[in-house]
Coordinates of N, CA, C and O in Angstrom, one line a residue:
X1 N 216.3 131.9 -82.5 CA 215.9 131.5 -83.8 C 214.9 130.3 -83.6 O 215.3 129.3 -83.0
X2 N 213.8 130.5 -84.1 CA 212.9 129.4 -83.6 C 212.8 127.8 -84.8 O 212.7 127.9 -86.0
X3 N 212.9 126.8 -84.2 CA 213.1 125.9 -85.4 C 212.5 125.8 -86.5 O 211.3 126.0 -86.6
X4 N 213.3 125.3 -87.7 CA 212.4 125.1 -88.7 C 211.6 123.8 -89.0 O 210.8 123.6 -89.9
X5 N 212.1 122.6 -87.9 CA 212.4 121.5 -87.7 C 211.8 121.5 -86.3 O 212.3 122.1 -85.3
X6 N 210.2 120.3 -86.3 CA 209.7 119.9 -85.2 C 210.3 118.4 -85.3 O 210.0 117.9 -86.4
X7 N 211.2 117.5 -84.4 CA 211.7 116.3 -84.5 C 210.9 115.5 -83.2 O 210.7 115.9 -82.0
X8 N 210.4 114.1 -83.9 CA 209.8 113.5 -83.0 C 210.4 112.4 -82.9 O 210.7 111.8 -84.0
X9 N 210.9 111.6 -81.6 CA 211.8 111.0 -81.1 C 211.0 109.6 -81.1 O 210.5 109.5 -79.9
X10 N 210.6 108.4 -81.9 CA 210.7 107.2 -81.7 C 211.4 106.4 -81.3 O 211.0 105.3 -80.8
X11 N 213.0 106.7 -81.4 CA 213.8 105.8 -81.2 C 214.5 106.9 -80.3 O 214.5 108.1 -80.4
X12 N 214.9 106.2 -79.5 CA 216.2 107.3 -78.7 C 217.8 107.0 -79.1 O 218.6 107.1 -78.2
X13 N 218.1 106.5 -80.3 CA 219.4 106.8 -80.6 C 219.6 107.7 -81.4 O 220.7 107.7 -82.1
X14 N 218.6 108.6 -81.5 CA 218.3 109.8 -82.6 C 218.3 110.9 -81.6 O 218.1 111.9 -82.2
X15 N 218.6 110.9 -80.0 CA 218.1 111.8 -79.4 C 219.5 113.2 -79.0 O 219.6 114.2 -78.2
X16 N 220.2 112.7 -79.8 CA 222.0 113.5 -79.7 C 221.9 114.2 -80.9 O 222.1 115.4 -81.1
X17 N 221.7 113.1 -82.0 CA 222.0 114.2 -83.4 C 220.8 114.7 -84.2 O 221.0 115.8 -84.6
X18 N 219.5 114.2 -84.7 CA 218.3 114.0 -85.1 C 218.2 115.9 -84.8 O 218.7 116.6 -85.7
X19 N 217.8 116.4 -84.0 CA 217.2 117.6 -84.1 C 217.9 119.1 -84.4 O 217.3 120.2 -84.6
X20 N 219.7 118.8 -84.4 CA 220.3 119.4 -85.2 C 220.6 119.4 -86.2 O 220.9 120.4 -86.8
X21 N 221.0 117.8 -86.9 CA 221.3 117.2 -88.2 C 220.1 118.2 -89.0 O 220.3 119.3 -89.5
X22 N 218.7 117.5 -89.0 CA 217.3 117.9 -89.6 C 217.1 119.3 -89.8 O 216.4 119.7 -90.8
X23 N 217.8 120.3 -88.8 CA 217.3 121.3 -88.9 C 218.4 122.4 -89.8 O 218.2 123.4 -90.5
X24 N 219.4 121.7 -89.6 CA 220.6 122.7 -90.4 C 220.8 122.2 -91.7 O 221.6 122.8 -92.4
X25 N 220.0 121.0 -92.2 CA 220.2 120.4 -93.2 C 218.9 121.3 -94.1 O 218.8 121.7 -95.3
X26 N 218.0 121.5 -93.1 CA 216.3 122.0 -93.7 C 216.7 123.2 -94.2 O 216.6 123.3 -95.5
X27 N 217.2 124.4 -93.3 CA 217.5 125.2 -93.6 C 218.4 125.8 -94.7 O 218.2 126.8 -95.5
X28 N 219.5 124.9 -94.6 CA 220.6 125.0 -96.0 C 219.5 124.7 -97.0 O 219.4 125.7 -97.7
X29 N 218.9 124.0 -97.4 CA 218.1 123.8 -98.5 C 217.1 124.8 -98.8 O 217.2 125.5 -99.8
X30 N 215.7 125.2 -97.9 CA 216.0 126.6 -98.4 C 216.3 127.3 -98.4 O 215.3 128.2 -98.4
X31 N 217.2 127.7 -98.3 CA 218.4 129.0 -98.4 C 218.8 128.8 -99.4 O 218.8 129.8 -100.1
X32 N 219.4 127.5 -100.1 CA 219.7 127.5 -101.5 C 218.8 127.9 -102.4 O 219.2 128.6 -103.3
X33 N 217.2 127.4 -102.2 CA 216.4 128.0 -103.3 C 215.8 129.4 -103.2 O 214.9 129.8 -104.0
X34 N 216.5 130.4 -102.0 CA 215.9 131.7 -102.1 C 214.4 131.2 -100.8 O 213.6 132.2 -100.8
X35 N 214.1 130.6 -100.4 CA 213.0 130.6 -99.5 C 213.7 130.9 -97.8 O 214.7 130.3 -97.3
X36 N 213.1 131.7 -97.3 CA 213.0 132.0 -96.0 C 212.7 130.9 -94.9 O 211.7 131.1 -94.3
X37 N 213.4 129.6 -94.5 CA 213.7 128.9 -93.4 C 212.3 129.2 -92.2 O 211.5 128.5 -91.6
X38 N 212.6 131.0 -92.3 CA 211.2 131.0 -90.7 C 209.9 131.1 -91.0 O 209.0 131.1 -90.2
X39 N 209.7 131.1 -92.7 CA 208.2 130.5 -93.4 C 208.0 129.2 -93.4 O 206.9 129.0 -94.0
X40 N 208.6 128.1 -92.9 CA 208.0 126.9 -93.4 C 208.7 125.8 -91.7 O 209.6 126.2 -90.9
X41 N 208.1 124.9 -91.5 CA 207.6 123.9 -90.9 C 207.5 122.5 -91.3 O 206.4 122.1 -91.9
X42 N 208.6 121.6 -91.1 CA 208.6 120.0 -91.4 C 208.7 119.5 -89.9 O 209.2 120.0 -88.8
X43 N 208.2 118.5 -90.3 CA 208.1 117.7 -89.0 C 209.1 116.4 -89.7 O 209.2 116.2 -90.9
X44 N 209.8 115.8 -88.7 CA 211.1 114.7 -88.7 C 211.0 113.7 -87.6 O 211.5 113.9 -86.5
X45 N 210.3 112.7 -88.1 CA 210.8 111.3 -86.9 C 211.2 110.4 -86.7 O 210.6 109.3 -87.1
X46 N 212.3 110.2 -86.2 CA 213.6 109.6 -86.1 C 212.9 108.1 -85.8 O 211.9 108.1 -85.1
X47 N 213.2 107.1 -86.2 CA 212.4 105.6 -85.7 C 213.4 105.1 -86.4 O 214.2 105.8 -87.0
X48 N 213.1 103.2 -86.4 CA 213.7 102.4 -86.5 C 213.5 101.5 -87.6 O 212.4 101.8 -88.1
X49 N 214.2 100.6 -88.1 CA 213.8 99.8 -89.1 C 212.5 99.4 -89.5 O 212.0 99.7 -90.5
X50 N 212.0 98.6 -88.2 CA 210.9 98.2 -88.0 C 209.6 99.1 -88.4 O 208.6 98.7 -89.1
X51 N 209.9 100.6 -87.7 CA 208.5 101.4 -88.1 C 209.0 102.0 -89.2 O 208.0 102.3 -89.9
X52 N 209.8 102.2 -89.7 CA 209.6 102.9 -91.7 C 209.5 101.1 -92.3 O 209.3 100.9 -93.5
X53 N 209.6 100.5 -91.8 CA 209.2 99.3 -92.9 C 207.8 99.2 -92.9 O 207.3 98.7 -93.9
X54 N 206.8 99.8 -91.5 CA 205.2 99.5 -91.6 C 204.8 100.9 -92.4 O 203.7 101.2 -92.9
X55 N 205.6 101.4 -92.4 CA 205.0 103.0 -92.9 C 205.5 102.9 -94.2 O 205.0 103.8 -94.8
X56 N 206.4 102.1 -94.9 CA 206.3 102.0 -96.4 C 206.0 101.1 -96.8 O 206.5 100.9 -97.9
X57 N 205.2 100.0 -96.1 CA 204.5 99.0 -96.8 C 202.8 100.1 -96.4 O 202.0 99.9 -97.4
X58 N 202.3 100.6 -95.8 CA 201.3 101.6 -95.6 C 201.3 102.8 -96.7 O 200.3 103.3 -97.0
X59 N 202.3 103.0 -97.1 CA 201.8 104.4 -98.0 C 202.6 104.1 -99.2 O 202.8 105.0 -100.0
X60 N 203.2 103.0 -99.4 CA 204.0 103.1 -100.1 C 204.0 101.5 -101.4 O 204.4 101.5 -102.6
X61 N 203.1 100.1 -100.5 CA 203.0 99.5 -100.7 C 204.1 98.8 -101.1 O 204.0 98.1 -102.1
X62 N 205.7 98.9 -100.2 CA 206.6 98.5 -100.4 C 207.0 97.6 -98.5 O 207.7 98.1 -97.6
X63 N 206.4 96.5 -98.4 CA 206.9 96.2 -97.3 C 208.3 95.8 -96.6 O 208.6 94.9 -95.8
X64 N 208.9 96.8 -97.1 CA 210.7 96.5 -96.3 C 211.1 97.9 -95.8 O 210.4 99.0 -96.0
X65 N 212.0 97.8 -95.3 CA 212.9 99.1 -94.2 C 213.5 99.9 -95.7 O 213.8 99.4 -96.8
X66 N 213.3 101.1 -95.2 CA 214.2 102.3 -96.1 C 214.8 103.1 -95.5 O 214.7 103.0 -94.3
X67 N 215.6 104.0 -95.8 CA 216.5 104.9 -95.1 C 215.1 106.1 -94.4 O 214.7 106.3 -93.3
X68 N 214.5 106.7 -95.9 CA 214.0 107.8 -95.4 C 212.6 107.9 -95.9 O 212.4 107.0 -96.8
X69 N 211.7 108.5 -95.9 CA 210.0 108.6 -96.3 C 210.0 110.1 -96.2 O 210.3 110.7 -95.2
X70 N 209.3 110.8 -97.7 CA 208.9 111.7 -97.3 C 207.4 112.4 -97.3 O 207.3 112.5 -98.6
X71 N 206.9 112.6 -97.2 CA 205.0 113.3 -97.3 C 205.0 114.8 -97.5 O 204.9 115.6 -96.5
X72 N 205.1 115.2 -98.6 CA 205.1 116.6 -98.9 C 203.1 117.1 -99.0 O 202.2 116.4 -99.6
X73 N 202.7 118.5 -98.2 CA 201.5 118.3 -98.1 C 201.1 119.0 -99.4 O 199.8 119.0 -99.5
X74 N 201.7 119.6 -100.3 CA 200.9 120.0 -101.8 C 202.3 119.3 -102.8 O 203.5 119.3 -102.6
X75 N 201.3 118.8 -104.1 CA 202.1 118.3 -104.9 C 202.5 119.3 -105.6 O 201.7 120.2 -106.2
X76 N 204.3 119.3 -105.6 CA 204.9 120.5 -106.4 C 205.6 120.6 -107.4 O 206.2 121.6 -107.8
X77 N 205.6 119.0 -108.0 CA 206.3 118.3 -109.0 C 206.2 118.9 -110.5 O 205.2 119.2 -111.2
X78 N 207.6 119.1 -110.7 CA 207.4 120.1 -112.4 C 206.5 119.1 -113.8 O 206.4 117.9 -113.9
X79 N 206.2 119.6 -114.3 CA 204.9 119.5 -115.4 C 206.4 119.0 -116.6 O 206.2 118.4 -117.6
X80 N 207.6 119.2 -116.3 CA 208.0 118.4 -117.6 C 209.4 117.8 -117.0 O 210.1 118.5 -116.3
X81 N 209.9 116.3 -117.3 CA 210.8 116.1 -117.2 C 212.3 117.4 -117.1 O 212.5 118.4 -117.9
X82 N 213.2 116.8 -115.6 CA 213.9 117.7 -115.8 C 213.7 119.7 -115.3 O 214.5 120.6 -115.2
X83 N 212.1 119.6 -115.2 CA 211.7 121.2 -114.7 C 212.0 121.2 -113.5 O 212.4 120.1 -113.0
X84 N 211.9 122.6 -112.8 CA 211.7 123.1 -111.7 C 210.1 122.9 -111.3 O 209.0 123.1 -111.9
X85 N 210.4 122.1 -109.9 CA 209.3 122.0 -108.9 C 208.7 123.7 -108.6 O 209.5 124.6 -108.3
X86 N 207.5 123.8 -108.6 CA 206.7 125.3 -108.3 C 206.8 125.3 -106.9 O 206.1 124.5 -106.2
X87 N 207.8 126.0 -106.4 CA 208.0 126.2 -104.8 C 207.2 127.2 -104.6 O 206.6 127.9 -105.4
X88 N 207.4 127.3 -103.1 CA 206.4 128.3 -102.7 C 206.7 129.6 -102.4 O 207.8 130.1 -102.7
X89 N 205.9 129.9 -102.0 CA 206.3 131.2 -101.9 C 207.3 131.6 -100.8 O 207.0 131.6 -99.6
X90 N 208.3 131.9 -101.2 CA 209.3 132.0 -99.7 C 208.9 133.2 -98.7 O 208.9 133.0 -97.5
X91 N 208.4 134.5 -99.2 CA 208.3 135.4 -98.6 C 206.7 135.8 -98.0 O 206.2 136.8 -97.5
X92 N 206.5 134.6 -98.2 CA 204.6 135.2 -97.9 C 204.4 134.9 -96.2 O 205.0 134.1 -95.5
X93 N 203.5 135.7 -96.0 CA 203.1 135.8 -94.9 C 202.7 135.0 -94.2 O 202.0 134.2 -94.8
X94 N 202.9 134.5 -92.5 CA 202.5 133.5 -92.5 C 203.4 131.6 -92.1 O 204.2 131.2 -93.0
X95 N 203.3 131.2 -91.7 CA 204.1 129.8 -91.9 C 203.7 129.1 -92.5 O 202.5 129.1 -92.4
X96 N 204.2 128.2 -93.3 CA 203.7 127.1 -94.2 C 204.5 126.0 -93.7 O 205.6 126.0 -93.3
X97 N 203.3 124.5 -93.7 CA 204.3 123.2 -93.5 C 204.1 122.8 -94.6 O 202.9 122.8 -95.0
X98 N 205.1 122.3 -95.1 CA 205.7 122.0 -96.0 C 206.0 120.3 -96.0 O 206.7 119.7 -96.8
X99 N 205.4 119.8 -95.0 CA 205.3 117.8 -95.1 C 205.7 117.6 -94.1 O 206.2 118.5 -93.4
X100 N 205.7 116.3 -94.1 CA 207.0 115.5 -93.0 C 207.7 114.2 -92.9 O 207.1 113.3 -93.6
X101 N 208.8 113.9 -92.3 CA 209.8 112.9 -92.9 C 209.9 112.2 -92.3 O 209.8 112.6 -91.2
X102 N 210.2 110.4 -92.4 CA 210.2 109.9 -91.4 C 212.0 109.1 -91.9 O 212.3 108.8 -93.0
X103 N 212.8 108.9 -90.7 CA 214.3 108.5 -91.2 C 214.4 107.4 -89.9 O 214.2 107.5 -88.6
X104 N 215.0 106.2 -90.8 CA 215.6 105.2 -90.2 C 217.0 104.8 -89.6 O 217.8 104.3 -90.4
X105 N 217.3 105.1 -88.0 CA 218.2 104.5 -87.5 C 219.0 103.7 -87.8 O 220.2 103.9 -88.0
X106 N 218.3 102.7 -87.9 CA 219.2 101.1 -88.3 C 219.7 101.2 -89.9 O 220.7 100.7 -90.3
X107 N 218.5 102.2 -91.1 CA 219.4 101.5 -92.0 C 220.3 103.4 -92.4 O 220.8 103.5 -93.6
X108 N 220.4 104.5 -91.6 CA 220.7 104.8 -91.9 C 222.6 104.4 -91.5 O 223.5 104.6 -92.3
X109 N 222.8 104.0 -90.2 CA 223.7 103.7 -89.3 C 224.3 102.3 -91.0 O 225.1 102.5 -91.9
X110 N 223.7 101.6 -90.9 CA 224.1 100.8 -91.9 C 224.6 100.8 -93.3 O 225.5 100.1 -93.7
X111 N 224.0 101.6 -93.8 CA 224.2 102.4 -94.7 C 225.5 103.2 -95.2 O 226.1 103.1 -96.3
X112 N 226.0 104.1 -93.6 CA 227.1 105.2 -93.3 C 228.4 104.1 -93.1 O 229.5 104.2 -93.7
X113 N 228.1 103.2 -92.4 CA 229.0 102.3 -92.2 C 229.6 101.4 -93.6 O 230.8 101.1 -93.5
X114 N 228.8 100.9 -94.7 CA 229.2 100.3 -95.8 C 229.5 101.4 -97.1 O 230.1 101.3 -98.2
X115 N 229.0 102.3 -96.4 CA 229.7 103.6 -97.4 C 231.0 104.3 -96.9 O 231.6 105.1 -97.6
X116 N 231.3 103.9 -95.9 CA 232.8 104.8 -95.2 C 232.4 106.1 -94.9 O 233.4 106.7 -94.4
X117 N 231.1 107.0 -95.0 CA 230.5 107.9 -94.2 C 230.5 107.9 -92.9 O 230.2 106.9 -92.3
X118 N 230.8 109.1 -92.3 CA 229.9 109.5 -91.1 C 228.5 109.2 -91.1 O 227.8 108.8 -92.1
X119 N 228.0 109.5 -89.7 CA 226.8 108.9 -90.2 C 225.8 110.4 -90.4 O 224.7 110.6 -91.0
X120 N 226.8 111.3 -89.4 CA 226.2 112.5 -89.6 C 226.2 112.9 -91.2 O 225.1 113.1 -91.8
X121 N 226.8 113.0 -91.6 CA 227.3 112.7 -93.0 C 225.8 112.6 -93.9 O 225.0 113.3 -94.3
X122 N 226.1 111.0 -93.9 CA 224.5 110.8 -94.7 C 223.3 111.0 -93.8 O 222.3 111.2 -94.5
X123 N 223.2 111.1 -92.8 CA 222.2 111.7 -92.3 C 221.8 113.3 -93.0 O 220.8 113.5 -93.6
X124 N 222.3 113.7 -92.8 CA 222.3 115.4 -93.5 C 222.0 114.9 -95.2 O 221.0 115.4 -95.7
X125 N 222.8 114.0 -95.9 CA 222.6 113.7 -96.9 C 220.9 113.5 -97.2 O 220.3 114.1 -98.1
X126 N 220.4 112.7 -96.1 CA 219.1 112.0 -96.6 C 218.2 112.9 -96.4 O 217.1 112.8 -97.0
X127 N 218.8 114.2 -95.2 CA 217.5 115.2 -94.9 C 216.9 116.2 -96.0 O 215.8 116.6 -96.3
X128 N 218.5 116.5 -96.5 CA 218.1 117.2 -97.8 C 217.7 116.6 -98.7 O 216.9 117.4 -99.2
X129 N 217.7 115.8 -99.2 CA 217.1 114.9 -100.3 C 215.5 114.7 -100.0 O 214.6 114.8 -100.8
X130 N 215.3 114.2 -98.4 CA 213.7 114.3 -98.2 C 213.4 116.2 -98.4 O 212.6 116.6 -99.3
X131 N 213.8 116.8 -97.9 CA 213.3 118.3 -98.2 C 212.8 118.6 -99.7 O 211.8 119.1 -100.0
X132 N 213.9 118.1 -100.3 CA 213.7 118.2 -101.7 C 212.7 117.4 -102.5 O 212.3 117.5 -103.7
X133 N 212.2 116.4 -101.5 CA 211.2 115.9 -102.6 C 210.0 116.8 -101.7 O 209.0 117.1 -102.3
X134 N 210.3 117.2 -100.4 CA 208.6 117.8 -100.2 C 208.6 119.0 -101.0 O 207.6 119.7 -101.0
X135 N 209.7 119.4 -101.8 CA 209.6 120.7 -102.6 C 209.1 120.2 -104.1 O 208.9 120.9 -105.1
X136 N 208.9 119.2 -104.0 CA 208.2 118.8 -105.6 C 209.6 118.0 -106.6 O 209.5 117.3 -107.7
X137 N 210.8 118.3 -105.9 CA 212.0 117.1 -106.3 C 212.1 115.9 -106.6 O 212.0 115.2 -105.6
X138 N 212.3 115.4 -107.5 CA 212.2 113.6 -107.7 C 213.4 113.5 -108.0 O 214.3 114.3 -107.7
X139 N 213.5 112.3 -108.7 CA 214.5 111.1 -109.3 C 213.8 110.3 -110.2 O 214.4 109.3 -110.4
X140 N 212.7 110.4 -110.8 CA 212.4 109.5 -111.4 C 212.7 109.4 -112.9 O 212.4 108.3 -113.4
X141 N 213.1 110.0 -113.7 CA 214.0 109.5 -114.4 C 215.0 110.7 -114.4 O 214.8 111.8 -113.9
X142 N 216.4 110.4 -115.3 CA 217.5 111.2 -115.2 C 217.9 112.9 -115.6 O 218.9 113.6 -115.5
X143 N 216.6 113.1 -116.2 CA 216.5 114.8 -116.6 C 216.3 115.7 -114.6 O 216.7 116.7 -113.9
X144 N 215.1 114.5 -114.4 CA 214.9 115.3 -113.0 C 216.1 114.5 -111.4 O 216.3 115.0 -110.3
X145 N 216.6 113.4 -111.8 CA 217.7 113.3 -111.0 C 218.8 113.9 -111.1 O 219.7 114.1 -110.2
X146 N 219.0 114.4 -112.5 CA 220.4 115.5 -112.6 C 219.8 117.1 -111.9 O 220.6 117.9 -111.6
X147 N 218.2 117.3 -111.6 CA 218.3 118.5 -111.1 C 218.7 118.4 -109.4 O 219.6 119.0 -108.8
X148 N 217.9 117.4 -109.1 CA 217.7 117.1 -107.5 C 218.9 116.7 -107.3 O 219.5 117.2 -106.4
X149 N 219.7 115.6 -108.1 CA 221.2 115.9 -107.6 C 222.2 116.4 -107.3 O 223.0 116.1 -106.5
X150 N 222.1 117.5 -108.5 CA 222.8 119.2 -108.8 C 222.7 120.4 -107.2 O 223.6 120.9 -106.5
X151 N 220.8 120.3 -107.1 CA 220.8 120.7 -106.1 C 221.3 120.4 -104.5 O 221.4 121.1 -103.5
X152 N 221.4 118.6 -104.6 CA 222.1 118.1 -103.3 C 223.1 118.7 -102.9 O 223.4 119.4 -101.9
X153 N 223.9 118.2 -104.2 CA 225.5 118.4 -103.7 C 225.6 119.9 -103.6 O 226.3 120.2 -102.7
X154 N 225.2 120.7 -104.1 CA 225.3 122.4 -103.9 C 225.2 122.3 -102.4 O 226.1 122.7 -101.7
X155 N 223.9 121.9 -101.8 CA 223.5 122.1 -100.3 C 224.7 121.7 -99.5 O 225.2 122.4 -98.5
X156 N 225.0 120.7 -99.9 CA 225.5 119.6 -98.9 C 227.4 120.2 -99.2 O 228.3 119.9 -98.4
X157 N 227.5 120.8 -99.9 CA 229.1 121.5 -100.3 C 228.9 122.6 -99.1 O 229.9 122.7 -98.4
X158 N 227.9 123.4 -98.9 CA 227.7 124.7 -98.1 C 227.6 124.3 -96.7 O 227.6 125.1 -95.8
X159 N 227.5 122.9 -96.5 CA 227.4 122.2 -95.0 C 228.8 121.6 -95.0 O 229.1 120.9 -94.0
X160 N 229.6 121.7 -95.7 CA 231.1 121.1 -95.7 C 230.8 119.6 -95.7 O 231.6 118.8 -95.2
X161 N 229.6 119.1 -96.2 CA 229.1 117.7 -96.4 C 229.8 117.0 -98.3 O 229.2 117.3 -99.3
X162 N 231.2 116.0 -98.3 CA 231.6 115.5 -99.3 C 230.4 115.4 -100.5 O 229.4 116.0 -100.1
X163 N 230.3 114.9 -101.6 CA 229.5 115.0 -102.7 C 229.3 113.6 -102.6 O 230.4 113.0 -102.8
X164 N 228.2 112.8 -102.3 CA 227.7 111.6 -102.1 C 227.7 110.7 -103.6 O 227.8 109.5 -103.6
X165 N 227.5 111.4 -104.7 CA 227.6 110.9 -106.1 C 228.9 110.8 -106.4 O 229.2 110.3 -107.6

């Protein structure tokens, strides 16, 4: 099975769990929406506080550390509060990449620890949630965080991953 998940190693304490976390988390997600896993291509780079803090004061104009960043390459965002994102085509011919993610070490380790999580845990947590926004997924206000929610916990039940909400 060839991956669906290219993982690029900035940090090497990502180098044990990062490229199976990412890739079983990618997958479960689309599989939930009916899309075929061996059509599509994200790239995942594991790094540290330090580089998602220059990469979301760079694309994001937020200069501090985040868990996770995502760069989806077509905007797929529904036309009405609360819609379905226009996914793609699962069955078409061809591979499609579909963005890529960048996830922080330090605050995800941080994070898992003041939540009583595994870290695998929210790690998987955060992959599908970035997947879901390169599918056109938000949170910005609560019609479309109850979908992207709805759809988390569905994924993350099918990974025997607890309901984070």
């Amino acid at each position: 099975m060839e991956p669906l998940v290219d993982t690029v190693m900035e940090d090497p304490r990502w180098q044990d769990s990062l490229p199976r976390l990412a890739d079983s988390a990618a997958r479960a997600t689309l599989a939930e929406l009916s899309l075929d896993p061996a059509r599509f291509e994200i790239v995942v780079m594991g790094c540290d506080d330090a580089r998602i803090a220059t990469l979301n004061a760079e694309f994001r104009g937020k200069p501090a550390a985040t868990n996770v960043l995502s760069w989806p390459t077509e905007n797929r965002a529904a036309d009405s509060p609360g819609g379905m994102p226009t996914l793609p085509p699962g069955q078409a011919a061809g591979t499609r990449e579909l963005g890529d993610i960048a996830i922080s070490y330090d605050s995800c380790a941080r994070e898992a620890a003041e939540q009583g999580k595994s870290l695998d845990d929210h790690v998987t947590h955060l992959i599908v949630h970035a997947v879901l926004h390169l599918l056109g997924y938000d949170h910005a206000d609560d019609a479309d965080a109850a979908l992207m929610e709805g759809t988390e916990i569905r994924v993350l039940a099918k990974l025997g991953v607890t309901n984070p909400y």
